[in-house]
Amino acid sequence: MFSIHADLSHLEIQPLLLRQRRQQHQQLRHQLRRHQLLRHQLLRHQQLRRHQLLRHQQLRHQLRRHQLLRHQLLRHQQLRRHQLRRHQQLRHQLRRHQLLRHQLLRHQQLRRHQLRRHQLQRHQRQQQQLLNLVPYSAILSVELA
């Protein structure tokens, strides 16, 4: 037969084991919660980092695009200024050409007029010289006849 004392000692050990197991269980639960929290923070950090890298790539892409567009704009403006300068030069050359052409035509017109006047004057002198050779009486007889 078992003694009552032995049974009681067994019952006294059990609460001590239960307490130790409860403490271990609480520690494990606490470690689990801590682990879950750290894991959540890590995942959140990784997600933010990916988002940050993506945003950084987008900004770099926008910057390159902006630089390219700016370069194209500056090149366009430079070409436009050159074009306008060339256009002004050509307009100036055209005006100068038109002026010279007008002066040339005016000169040719005056020269033709001068030659005609000179020819007319020479013709009149020749006629006068011919008339001077003919006696005045002969002229009168031709006119009277």
Short mmCIF file of C-alpha atoms in Angstrom, two decimals:
data_model
loop_
_atom_site.label_atom_id
_atom_site.label_comp_id
_atom_site.label_asym_id
_atom_site.label_seq_id
_atom_site.Cartn_x
_atom_site.Cartn_y
_atom_site.Cartn_z
CA MET A 1 0.00 0.00 0.00
CA PHE A 2 0.98 3.48 -0.74
CA SER A 3 1.37 6.00 1.89
CA ILE A 4 -0.66 9.22 1.82
CA HIS A 5 2.53 11.18 2.32
CA ALA A 6 3.94 9.93 -1.01
CA ASP A 7 0.80 10.95 -2.86
CA LEU A 8 0.92 14.46 -1.41
CA SER A 9 4.55 14.96 -2.36
CA HIS A 10 3.61 14.08 -5.94
CA LEU A 11 0.85 16.65 -5.90
CA GLU A 12 3.22 19.32 -4.56
CA ILE A 13 5.71 18.82 -7.43
CA GLN A 14 3.04 19.15 -10.09
CA PRO A 15 2.15 22.84 -9.46
CA LEU A 16 5.87 23.73 -9.64
CA LEU A 17 6.16 22.02 -13.06
CA LEU A 18 2.98 23.72 -14.23
CA ARG A 19 4.32 27.11 -13.20
CA GLN A 20 7.62 26.48 -15.01
CA ARG A 21 5.79 25.34 -18.14
CA ARG A 22 3.51 28.39 -18.03
CA GLN A 23 6.55 30.65 -17.77
CA GLN A 24 8.24 28.85 -20.67
CA HIS A 25 5.04 29.10 -22.68
CA GLN A 26 4.77 32.85 -21.96
CA GLN A 27 8.42 33.34 -22.93
CA LEU A 28 7.88 31.42 -26.16
CA ARG A 29 4.73 33.41 -26.92
CA HIS A 30 6.62 36.63 -26.18
CA GLN A 31 9.51 35.53 -28.44
CA LEU A 32 7.02 34.59 -31.16
CA ARG A 33 5.31 37.99 -30.95
CA ARG A 34 8.72 39.70 -31.02
CA HIS A 35 9.77 37.57 -33.99
CA GLN A 36 6.52 38.36 -35.82
CA LEU A 37 6.94 42.07 -35.11
CA LEU A 38 10.54 42.05 -36.35
CA ARG A 39 9.49 40.06 -39.42
CA HIS A 40 6.71 42.54 -40.11
CA GLN A 41 9.16 45.46 -39.73
CA LEU A 42 11.64 43.74 -42.03
CA LEU A 43 8.98 43.10 -44.70
CA ARG A 44 7.74 46.68 -44.36
CA HIS A 45 11.30 47.96 -44.67
CA GLN A 46 11.91 45.80 -47.76
CA GLN A 47 8.66 47.01 -49.30
CA LEU A 48 9.58 50.66 -48.62
CA ARG A 49 13.07 50.05 -50.00
CA ARG A 50 11.66 48.55 -53.20
CA HIS A 51 9.28 51.48 -53.51
CA GLN A 52 12.17 53.89 -52.89
CA LEU A 53 14.33 52.22 -55.54
CA LEU A 54 11.47 52.26 -58.02
CA ARG A 55 10.83 55.94 -57.30
CA HIS A 56 14.53 56.65 -57.65
CA GLN A 57 14.57 54.92 -61.06
CA GLN A 58 11.51 56.90 -62.15
CA LEU A 59 13.11 60.16 -61.07
CA ARG A 60 16.37 59.27 -62.84
CA HIS A 61 14.38 58.43 -65.96
CA GLN A 62 12.47 61.73 -65.72
CA LEU A 63 15.72 63.59 -65.21
CA ARG A 64 17.30 61.97 -68.28
CA ARG A 65 14.15 62.74 -70.29
CA HIS A 66 14.17 66.33 -69.03
CA GLN A 67 17.86 66.69 -69.93
CA LEU A 68 17.23 65.25 -73.38
CA LEU A 69 14.26 67.58 -73.98
CA ARG A 70 16.27 70.54 -72.70
CA HIS A 71 19.13 69.66 -75.02
CA GLN A 72 16.71 69.36 -77.95
CA LEU A 73 15.11 72.70 -77.05
CA LEU A 74 18.48 74.47 -76.81
CA ARG A 75 19.55 72.92 -80.13
CA HIS A 76 16.27 73.98 -81.72
CA GLN A 77 16.68 77.54 -80.40
CA GLN A 78 20.26 77.65 -81.68
CA LEU A 79 19.17 76.43 -85.12
CA ARG A 80 16.28 78.89 -85.11
CA ARG A 81 18.61 81.81 -84.31
CA HIS A 82 20.96 80.68 -87.07
CA GLN A 83 18.00 80.36 -89.45
CA LEU A 84 16.77 83.86 -88.60
CA ARG A 85 20.27 85.31 -89.06
CA ARG A 86 20.56 83.55 -92.43
CA HIS A 87 17.11 84.79 -93.41
CA GLN A 88 18.09 88.38 -92.52
CA GLN A 89 21.32 88.05 -94.52
CA LEU A 90 19.41 86.75 -97.54
CA ARG A 91 16.82 89.51 -97.24
CA HIS A 92 19.60 92.08 -97.02
CA GLN A 93 21.34 90.56 -100.08
CA LEU A 94 18.04 90.56 -101.96
CA ARG A 95 17.40 94.24 -101.14
CA ARG A 96 20.96 95.09 -102.18
CA HIS A 97 20.54 93.10 -105.40
CA GLN A 98 17.22 94.84 -106.13
CA LEU A 99 18.79 98.24 -105.50
CA LEU A 100 21.77 97.49 -107.75
CA ARG A 101 19.44 96.14 -110.43
CA HIS A 102 17.31 99.26 -110.21
CA GLN A 103 20.44 101.45 -110.45
CA LEU A 104 21.68 99.44 -113.44
CA LEU A 105 18.32 99.70 -115.26
CA ARG A 106 18.18 103.43 -114.50
CA HIS A 107 21.72 103.85 -115.75
CA GLN A 108 20.92 101.88 -118.94
CA GLN A 109 17.78 103.96 -119.49
CA LEU A 110 19.71 107.24 -119.03
CA ARG A 111 22.48 105.96 -121.29
CA ARG A 112 19.97 105.08 -124.06
CA HIS A 113 18.33 108.47 -123.67
CA GLN A 114 21.76 110.14 -123.79
CA LEU A 115 22.73 108.18 -126.92
CA ARG A 116 19.44 109.05 -128.64
CA ARG A 117 19.93 112.73 -127.78
CA HIS A 118 23.52 112.56 -128.95
CA GLN A 119 22.46 110.85 -132.23
CA LEU A 120 19.72 113.44 -132.72
CA GLN A 121 22.16 116.29 -132.09
CA ARG A 122 24.71 114.74 -134.52
CA HIS A 123 21.97 114.25 -137.11
CA GLN A 124 20.87 117.89 -136.67
CA ARG A 125 24.51 119.08 -136.98
CA GLN A 126 25.00 117.00 -140.13
CA GLN A 127 21.83 118.44 -141.63
CA GLN A 128 22.94 121.93 -140.65
CA GLN A 129 26.33 121.31 -142.25
CA LEU A 130 24.60 120.07 -145.42
CA LEU A 131 22.38 123.10 -145.40
CA ASN A 132 25.42 125.32 -144.96
CA LEU A 133 26.94 123.81 -148.11
CA VAL A 134 23.84 124.57 -150.23
CA PRO A 135 23.52 128.26 -151.32
CA TYR A 136 20.61 130.12 -149.76
CA SER A 137 19.15 130.99 -153.14
CA ALA A 138 18.86 127.29 -154.02
CA ILE A 139 16.95 126.62 -150.84
CA LEU A 140 14.54 129.44 -151.63
CA SER A 141 13.98 128.17 -155.14
CA VAL A 142 13.19 124.67 -153.83
CA GLU A 143 10.79 126.06 -151.26
CA LEU A 144 9.04 128.31 -153.79
CA ALA A 145 8.61 125.59 -156.32
#
